[in-house]
XYZ file of C-alpha atoms in Angstrom:
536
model
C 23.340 -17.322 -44.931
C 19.840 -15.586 -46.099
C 20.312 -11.885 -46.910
C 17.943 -9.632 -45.084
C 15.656 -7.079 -47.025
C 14.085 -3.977 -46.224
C 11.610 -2.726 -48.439
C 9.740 0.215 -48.140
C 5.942 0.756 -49.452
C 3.323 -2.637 -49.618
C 2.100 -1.069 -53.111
C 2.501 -2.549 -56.393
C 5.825 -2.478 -56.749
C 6.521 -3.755 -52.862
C 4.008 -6.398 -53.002
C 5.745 -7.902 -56.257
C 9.299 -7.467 -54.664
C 8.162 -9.774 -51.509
C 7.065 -11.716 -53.650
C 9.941 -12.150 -55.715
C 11.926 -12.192 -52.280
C 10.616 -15.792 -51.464
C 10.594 -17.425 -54.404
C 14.816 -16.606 -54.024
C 15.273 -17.550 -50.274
C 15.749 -14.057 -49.192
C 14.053 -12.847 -45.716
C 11.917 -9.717 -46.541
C 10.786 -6.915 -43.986
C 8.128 -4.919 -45.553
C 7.518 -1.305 -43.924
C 4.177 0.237 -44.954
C 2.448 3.796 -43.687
C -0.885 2.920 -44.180
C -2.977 0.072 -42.809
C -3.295 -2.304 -46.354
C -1.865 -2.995 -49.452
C -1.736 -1.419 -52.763
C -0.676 1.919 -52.308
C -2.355 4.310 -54.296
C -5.194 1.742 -55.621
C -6.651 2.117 -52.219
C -8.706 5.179 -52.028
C -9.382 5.159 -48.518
C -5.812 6.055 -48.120
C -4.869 9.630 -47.628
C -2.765 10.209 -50.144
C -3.900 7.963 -52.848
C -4.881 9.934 -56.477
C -6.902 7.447 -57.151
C -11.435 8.289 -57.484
C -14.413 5.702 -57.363
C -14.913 5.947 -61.240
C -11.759 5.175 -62.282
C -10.630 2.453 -64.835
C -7.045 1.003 -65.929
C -5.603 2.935 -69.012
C -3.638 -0.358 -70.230
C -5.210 -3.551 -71.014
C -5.578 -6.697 -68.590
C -3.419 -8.750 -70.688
C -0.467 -6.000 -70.584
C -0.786 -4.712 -67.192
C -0.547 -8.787 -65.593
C 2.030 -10.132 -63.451
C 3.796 -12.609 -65.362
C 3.121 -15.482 -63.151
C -0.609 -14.587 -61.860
C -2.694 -13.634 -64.536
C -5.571 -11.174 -63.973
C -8.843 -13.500 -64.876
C -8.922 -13.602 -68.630
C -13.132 -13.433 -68.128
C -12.401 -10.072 -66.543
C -12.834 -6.758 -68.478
C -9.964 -5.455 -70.804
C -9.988 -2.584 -68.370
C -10.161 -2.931 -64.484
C -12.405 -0.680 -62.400
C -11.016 -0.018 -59.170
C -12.682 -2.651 -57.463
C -11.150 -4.833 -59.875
C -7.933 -3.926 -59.193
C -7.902 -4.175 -55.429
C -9.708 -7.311 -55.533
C -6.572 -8.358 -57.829
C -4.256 -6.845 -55.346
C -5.495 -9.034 -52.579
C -5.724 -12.207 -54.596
C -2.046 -11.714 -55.309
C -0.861 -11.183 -51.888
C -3.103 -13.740 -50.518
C -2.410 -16.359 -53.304
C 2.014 -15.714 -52.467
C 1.293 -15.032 -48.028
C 2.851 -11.810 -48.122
C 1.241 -10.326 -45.216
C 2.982 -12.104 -42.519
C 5.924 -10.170 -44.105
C 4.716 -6.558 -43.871
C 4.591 -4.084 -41.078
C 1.719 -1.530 -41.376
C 1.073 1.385 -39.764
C 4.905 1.958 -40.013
C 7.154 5.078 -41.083
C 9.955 4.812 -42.355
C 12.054 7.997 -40.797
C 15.474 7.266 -42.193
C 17.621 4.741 -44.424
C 21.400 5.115 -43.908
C 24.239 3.618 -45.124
C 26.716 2.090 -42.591
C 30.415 1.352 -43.137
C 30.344 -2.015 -44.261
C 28.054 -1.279 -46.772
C 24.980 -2.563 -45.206
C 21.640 -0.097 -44.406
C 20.675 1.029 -41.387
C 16.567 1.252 -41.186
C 14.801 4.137 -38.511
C 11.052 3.512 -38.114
C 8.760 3.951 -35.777
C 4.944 2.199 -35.595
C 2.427 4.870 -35.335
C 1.011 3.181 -32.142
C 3.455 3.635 -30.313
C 6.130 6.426 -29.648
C 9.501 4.769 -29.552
C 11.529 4.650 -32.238
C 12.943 0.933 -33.445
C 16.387 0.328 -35.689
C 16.985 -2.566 -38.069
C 20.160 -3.504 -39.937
C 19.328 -5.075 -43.181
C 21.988 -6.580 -46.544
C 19.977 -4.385 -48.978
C 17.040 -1.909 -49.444
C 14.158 -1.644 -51.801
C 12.426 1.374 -52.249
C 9.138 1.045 -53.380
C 7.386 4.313 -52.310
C 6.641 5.308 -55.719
C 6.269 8.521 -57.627
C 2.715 9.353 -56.853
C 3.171 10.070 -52.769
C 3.237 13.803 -52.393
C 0.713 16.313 -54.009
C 2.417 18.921 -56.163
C 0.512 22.247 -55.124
C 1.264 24.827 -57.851
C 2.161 28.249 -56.961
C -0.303 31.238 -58.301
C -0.754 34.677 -57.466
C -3.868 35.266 -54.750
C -4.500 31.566 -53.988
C -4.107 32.291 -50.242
C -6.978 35.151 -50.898
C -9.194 33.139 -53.037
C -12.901 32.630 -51.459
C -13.843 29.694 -53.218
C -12.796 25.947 -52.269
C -8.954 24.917 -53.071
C -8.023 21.058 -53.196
C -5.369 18.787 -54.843
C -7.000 16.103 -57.003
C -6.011 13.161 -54.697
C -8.816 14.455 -52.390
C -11.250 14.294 -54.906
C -13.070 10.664 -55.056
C -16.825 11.158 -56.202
C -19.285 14.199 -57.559
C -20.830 14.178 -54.239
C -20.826 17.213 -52.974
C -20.097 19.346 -56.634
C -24.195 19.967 -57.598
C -24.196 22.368 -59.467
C -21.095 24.196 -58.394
C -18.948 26.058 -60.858
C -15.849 23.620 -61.125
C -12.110 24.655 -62.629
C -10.192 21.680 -63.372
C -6.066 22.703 -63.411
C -4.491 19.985 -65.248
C -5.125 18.286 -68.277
C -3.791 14.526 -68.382
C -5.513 11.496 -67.554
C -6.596 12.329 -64.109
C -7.527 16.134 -64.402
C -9.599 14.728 -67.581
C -11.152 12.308 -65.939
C -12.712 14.293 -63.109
C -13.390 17.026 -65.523
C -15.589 14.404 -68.066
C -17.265 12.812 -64.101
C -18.029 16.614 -63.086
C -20.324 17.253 -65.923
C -22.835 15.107 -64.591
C -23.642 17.214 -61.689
C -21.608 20.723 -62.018
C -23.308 23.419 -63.393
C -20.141 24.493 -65.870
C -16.842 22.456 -66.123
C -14.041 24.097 -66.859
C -10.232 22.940 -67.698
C -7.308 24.673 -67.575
C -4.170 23.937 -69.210
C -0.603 25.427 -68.986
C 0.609 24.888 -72.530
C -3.098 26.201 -73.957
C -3.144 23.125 -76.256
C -4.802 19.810 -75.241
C -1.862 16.758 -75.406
C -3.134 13.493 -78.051
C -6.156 11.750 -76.489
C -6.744 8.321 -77.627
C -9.191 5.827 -76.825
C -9.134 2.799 -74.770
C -10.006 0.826 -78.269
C -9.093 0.776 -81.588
C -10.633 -0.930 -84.772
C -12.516 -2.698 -82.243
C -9.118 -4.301 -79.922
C -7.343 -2.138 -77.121
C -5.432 0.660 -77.703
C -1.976 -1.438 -76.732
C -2.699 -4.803 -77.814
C 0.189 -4.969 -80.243
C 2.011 -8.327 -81.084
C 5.259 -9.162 -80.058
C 6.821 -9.007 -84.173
C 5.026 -5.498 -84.320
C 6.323 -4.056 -81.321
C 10.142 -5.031 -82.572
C 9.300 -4.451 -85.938
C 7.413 -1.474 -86.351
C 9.597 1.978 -85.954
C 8.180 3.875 -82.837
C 7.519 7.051 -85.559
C 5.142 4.955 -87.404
C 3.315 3.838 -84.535
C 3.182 7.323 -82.831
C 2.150 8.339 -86.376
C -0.787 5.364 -86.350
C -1.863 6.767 -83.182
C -1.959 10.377 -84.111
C -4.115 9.353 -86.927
C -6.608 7.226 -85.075
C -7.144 10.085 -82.456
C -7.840 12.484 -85.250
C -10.490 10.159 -87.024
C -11.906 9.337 -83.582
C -12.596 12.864 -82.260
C -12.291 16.776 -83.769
C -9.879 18.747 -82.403
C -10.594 22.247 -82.586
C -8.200 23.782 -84.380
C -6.781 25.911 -81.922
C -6.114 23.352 -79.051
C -4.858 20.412 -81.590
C -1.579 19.312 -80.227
C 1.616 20.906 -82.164
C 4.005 17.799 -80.782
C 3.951 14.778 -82.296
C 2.589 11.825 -80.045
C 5.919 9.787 -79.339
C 7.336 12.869 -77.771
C 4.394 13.547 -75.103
C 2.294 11.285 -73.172
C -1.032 10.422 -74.690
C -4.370 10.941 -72.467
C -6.283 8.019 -72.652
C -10.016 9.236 -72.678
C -12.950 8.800 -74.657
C -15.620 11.510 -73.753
C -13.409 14.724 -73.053
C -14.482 15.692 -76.740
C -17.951 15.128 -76.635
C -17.990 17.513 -73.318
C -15.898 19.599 -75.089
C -18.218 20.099 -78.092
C -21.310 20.370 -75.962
C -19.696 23.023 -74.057
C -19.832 21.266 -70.530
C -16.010 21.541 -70.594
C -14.817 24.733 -71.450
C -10.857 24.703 -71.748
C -8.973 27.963 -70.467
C -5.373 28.713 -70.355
C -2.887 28.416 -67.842
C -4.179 30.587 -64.710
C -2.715 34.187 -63.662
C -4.456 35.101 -60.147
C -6.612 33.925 -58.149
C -8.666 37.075 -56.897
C -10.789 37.687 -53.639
C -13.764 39.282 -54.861
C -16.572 36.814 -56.634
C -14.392 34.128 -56.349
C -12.826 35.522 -59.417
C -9.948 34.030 -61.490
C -8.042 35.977 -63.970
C -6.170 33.860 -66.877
C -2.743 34.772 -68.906
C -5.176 35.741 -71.985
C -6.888 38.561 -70.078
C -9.619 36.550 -69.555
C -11.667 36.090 -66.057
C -14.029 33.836 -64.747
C -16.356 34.884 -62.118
C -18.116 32.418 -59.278
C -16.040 29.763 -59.104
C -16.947 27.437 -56.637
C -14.062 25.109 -56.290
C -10.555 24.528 -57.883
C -9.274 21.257 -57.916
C -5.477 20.776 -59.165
C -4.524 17.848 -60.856
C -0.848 19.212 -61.027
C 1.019 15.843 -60.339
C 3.051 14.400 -57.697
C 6.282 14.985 -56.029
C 8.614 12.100 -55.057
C 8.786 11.759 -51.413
C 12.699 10.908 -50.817
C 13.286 12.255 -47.438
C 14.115 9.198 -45.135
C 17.156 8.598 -47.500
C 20.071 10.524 -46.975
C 20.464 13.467 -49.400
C 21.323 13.288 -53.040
C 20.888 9.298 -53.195
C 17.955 9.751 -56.162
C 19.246 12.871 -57.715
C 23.372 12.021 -58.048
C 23.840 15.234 -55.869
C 24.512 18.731 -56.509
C 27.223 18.260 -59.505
C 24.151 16.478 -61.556
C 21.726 18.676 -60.300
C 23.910 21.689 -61.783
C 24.258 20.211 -65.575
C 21.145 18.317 -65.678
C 18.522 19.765 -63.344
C 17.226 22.584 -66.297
C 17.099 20.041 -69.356
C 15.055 16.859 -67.264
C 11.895 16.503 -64.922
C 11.944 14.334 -62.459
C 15.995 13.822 -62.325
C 16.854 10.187 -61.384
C 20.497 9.600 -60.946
C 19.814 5.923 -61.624
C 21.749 2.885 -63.861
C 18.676 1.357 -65.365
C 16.179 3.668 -63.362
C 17.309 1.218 -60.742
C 20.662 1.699 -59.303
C 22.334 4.691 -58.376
C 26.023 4.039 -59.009
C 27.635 6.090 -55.940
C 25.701 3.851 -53.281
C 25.644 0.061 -53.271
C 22.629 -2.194 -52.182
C 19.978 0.286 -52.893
C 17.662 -0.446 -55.588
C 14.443 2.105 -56.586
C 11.841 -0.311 -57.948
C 8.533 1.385 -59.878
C 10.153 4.588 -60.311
C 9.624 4.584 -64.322
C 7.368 6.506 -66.912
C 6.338 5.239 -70.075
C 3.869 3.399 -72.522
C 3.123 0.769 -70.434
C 1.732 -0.924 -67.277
C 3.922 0.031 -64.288
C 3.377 -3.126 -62.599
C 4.786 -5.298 -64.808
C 7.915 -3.374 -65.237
C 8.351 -3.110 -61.204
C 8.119 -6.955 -61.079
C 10.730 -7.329 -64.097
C 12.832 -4.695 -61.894
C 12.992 -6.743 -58.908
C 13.500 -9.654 -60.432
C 16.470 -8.434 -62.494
C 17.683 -6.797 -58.538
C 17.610 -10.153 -57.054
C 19.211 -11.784 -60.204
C 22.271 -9.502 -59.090
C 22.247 -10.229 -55.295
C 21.999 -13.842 -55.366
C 24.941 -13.522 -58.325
C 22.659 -15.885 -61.158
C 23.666 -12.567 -63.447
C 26.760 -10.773 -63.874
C 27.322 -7.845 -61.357
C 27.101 -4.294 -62.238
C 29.420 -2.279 -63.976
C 31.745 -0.037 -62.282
C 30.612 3.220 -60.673
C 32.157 5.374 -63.545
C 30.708 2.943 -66.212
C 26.774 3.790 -64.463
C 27.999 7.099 -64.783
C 28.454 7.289 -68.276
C 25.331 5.027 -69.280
C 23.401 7.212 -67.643
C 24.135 9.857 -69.411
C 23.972 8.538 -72.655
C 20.433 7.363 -71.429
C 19.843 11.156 -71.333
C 21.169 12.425 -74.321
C 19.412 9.579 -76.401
C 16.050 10.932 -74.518
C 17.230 14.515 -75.520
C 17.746 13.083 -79.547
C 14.635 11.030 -79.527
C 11.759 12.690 -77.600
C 12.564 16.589 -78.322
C 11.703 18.885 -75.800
C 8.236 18.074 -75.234
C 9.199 14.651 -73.050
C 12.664 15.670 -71.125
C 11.608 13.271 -68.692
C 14.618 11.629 -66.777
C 12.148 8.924 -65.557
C 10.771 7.632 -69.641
C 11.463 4.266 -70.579
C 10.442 2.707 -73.910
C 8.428 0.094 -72.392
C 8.671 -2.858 -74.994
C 12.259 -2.157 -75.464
C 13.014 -1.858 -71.335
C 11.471 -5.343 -70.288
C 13.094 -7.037 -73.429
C 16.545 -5.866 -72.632
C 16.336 -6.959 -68.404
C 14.473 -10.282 -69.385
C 17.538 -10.707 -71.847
C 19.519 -10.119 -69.374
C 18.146 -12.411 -66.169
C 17.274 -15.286 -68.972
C 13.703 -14.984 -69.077
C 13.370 -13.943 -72.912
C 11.597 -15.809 -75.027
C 14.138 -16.618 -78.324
C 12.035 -17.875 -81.323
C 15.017 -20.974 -81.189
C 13.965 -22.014 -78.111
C 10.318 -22.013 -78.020
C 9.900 -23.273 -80.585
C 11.929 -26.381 -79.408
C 10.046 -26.370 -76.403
C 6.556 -25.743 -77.181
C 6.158 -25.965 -81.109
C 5.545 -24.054 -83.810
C 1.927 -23.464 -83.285
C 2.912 -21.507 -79.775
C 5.661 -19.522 -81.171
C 3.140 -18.108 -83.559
C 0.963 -16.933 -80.221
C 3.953 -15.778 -78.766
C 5.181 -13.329 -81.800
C 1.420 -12.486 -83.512
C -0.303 -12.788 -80.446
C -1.146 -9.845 -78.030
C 2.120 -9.263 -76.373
C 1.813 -10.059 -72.412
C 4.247 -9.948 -69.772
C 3.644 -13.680 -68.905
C 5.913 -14.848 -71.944
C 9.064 -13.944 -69.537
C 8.270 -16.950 -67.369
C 8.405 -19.497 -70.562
C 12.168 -19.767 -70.242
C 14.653 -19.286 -67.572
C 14.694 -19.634 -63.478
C 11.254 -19.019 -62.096
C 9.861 -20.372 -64.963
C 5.810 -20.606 -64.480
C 3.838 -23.848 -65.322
C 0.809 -22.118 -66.138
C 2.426 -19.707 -68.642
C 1.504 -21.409 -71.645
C -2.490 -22.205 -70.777
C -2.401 -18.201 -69.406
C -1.313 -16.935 -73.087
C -2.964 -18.904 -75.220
C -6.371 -17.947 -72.808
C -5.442 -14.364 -73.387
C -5.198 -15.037 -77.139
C -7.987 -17.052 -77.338
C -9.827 -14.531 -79.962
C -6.238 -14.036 -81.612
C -5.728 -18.214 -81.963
C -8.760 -18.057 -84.253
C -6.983 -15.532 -87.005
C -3.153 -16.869 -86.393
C -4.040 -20.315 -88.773
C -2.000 -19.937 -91.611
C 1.869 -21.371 -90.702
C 3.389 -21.415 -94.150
C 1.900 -17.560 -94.902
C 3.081 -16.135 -91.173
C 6.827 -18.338 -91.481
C 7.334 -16.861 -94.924
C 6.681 -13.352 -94.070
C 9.337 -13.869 -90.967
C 11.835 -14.972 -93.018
C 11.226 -12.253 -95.157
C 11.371 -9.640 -92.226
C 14.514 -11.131 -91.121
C 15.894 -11.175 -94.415
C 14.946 -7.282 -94.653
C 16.731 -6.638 -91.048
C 20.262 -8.340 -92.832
C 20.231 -6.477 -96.118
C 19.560 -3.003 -94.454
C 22.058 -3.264 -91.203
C 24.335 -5.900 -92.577
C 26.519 -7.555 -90.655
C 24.913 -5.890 -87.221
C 21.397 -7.142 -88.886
C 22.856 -10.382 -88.985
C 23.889 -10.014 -85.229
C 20.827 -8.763 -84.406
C 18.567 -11.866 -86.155
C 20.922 -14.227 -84.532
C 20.013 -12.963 -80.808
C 16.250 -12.678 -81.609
C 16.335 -15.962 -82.206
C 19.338 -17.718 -80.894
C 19.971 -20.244 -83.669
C 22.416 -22.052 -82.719
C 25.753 -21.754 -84.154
C-alpha cells in the first residue's frame, strides 16, 4: 500500500521532494502559504529576501538538478527571471501542481501514537480548519522565512524609515536619500553596491568592523566554483580556502583596517564584484556595528563614538529566523538538555542525524535546512532522495536513536576543530564531501570502475577533470537519467576541448592514487579501493 506524504513549503526544496515522491510511487500532499512556487525566488511573495537585480552566487552547472539541467546556452549565473522561469519548467516538465495546495497554512504537525503525523491546516479562503493523517512528513519551509529584526537602543524613537531587507526589491523610491545598510553578506552588499546608483551617500554597517572575504563570480576567466571532480577530493580544503584568499586579494584592495583577520574556510565568503570599487570611490562608506538610534536629525550614534546625521532610511539585512512553530516543541533543536550544552557554542542549533533526521522522532525529515559552499538545491534534492531511499527500504535503515545521538555530536565537535570560532554554525556542511557521502550511500556515486565500464574512458575523464555537476549522481544507480551523459558532456563542452591527452591525465591518477597509499597506508589503500571500486 502507497505511503502518504505531507510536505510542507512548494519552494525548492518541496518542489524537488514531489518530485522525487513520484518517481518512487509515493502519494504526495504539498501544503504551500503563498499562491506559487518557489518560495523565496518569487519576489512578489511577502516574505521572500529576494530583489529585481539579483543574480545566482553559484554557477548553472553546480546549482542544476541532476536530472533537468538548467539550459547549458543560459548564463553561468541566473538572474531572477531566470530562475523562476527554471522553477516553472521543472514543475511543469514533472506535473507537480496537481499535487500542491496553495493558499494553505500549515498550523500544526503532531505526532500520533502509532507513529504516524497528524497535519492541522486551514486554506486561507475559508475559515474552517481541515486534519490529515499522513505515513511521514517533509519539511521544506526553509531557513529564510522569518526576518531577524535586531535589537538597538532608540529604534522605536528613530524618525527616519526602518525596514528588513526582504522588503527591499528596487532603488525606486531611494533618490537621493541618505541610506544605512546593517549587514554585510551577500544580500546587505548587494543592495548597498544597487543603492549607489540613486542614493545620495551609501553607507554599511558591520558588527564585527571588518568586511568577511569577497570573491568574484569568476576566476582566471571560469566561475568561482567550477572545480573538477579529482580537485575537489584531492585538493585539502586549506589550500583551496588559501587559493581563494589569494585571488580576492589580487582582485580587489582591502583597506587595511577592514581586511578580514579569519581565514576564508572558517567564514562564508561574499560573492561580489563592485563593493570595492564603491568602497574606494567613497559611495559606500563602511561604519561599525550601531549603538542608538536617536530622535533628533534622524541621528545614529555608532560603538566608535561616531554619529551620522540625516539618515533617511535603515534597511537591515540581519538574516532570517527559522519558522518552526506548527511542529511541536523541541523537534529541530533536541530540546532543552541540547539547548543547555550546545545553545552558546552553535548558531542555528539543529538537533538533526545528517541535517535530516532528528533521532527522538521518527518519520520526520527537514529537507534544505543546510549551509555551505554550494547550491542549496542540489543538496535538498540529494536529501530527499536519500529520505525516500530509507522509506521505501532500497537502503539500510537508520541507526539507533542513541547512535544519531552521538554522530551528531561528533558532527559538532569536528565543526568546532575545523572551522574555529568564526563558523560555529550547527547548520555547515562541506558541500562536495556531503553529496558524495549520501550518493554513496543511496548508489548513485559515480566509481571510476564502473564508468568507465559503462561509458569509456573518454567520459570518465569528463567526469573527474570536468566541471563537477550534480547530474553525475544519475549515471549509476535507481533513477538513473538517460540524458545524463549528453547533459555533462554539454556542460563541459569548453572543458572537452583541453581534457585530450589520456596517457598524460591516466598517469598522473595513478600517481595520485599511488600518493594517497604511501601516505595513509593501509586506510589509503581502503580509501583508493572505494573511489574506484575495483573489483576484488
Amino acid at each position: 500500500m502507497a505511503k502518504h506524504i505531507a510536505i510542507i513549503g512548494a519552494g525548492i526544496s518541496g518542489l524537488t521532494t514531489i518530485k522525487e515522491c513520484l518517481d518512487n510511487d509515493l502519494i504526495p500532499i504539498c501544503f504551500e502559504q503563498n499562491s506559487s512556487v518557489g518560495g523565496i525566488w518569487r519576489s512578489e511573495e511577502p516574505y521572500s529576501p529576494v530583489y529585481k537585480s539579483i543574480l545566482t552566487n553559484t554557477s548553472k552547472e553546480r546549482s542544476t538538478f541532476s536530472d533537468f539541467p538548467i539550459p547549458a546556452d543560459w548564463p553561468t549565473h541566473l538572474n531572477l527571471s531566470q530562475v523562476e522561469k527554471y522553477i516553472d519548467m521543472y514543475t511543469e516538465n514533472f506535473n507537480l501542481l496537481p499535487h500542491i495546495k496553495f493558499n494553505t497554512t500549515v498550523l500544526k504537525v503532531s505526532i500520533l501514537p502509532d507513529k504516524r503525523w497528524k497535519v492541522k491546516y486551514i486554506i486561507q479562503c475559508e475559515r474552517e480548519e481541515k486534519e490529515e493523517i499522513f505515513d511521514f512528513v517533509f519539511v521544506c519551509s526553509g531557513l529564510n522565512n522569518k526576518p531577524n529584526w535586531p535589537e538597538y537602543k532608540g529604534m522605536n524613537l528613530f524618525k527616519g524609515e526602518q525596514m528588513h531587507a526582504h522588503k527591499y526589491k528596487r532603488t525606486a523610491g531611494f533618490e537621493n536619500k541618505r541610506v544605512l545598510v546593517v549587514g554585510y553578506r551577500n544580500s546587505g552588499s548587494d543592495i548597498a553596491v544597487e543603492l549607489t546608483h540613486v542614493a545620495s551617500q551609501v553607507y554599511l554597517s558591520i558588527r564585527k568592523e571588518k568586511l568577511p572575504w569577497i570573491i568574484p563570480r569568476f576566476i582566471n576567466g571560469k566561475a568561482f566554483d567550477h572545480t573538477s571532480r579529482f580537485s575537489a577530493h584531492m585538493t585539502p580544503p586549506f589550500i583551496i580556502g588559501r587559493r581563494f584568499e589569494n585571488n580576492a586579494i589580487k582582485s580587489f584592495r582591502y583597506p587595511s583596517h577592514l581586511k578580514p583577520t579569519d581565514p576564508l574556510i572558517a567564514s562564508y565568503p561574499v560573492v561580489n564584484c563592485e563593493i570595492f570599487q564603491c568602497l574606494a570611490a567613497g559611495r559606500v562608506i563602511v561604519k561599525p556595528n550601531i549603538k542608538e538610534l536617536k530622535s533628533e536629525n534622524k541621528q545614529i550614534e555608532f560603538v566608535d563614538g561616531t554619529v551620522l546625521e540625516d539618515i533617511d532610511v535603515v534597511i537591515y539585512s540581519t538574516g532570517y529566523n527559522i519558522d518552526d512553530s506548527f511542529l511541536e516543541e523541541n523537534i529541530f533543536t533536541g530540546g532543552c538538555e541540547v539547548e543547555q550544552g550546545y545553545g552558546k557554542d552553535f548558531q542555528k542549533l539543529a538537533w538533526l542525524y545528517k541535517l535530516i533526521f532528528p533521532p527522538k522522532y521518527p518519520n520526520i525529515a527537514f529537507i534544505g535546512f543546510t549551509l555551505g559552499g554550494g547550491a542549496i538545491w542540489p543538496v535538498s534534492e540529494m536529501q530527499a532522495r536519500y529520505v525516500i531511499s530509507q522509506i521505501k527500504g532500497f537502503i539500510k535503515p537508520l541507526p539507533s536513536q542513541s547512535e544519531m545521538e552521538k554522530s551528531i555530536r561528533n558532527s559538532y565537535e569536528s565543526i568546532r576543530k575545523k572551522y574555529c570560532i568564526a563558523a560555529r554554525n550547527a547548520l555547515r556542511i562541506n558541500y562536495v564531501s556531503y553529496m558524495e557521502t549520501l550518493s554513496q550511500e543511496i548508489g548513485c556515486y559515480p566509481y571510476s570502475y564502473e564508468i568507465i565500464k559503462k561509458f569509456g574512458f573518454r567520459f570518465w575523464k569528463l567526469i573527474m577533470f570536468g566541471t563537477f555537476t550534480p547530474i553525475h549522481y544519475r549515471l549509476l544507480g535507481r533513477n538513473v537519467w538517460d540524458g545524463a551523459r549528453e547533459a555533462i558532456t554539454l556542460y563541459n563542452k569548453d572543458n572537452s576541448k583541453t581534457i585530450t591527452n589520456r596517457k598524460i591525465y591516466k598517469l598522473l591518477t595513478y600517481l595520485i592514487f599511488l600518493l594517497i597509499l604511501l601516505l595513509n597506508g593501509r586506510d589509503g589503500f581502503a580509501k583508493v579501493i572505494n573511489y574506484c571500486r575495483f573489483p576484488l
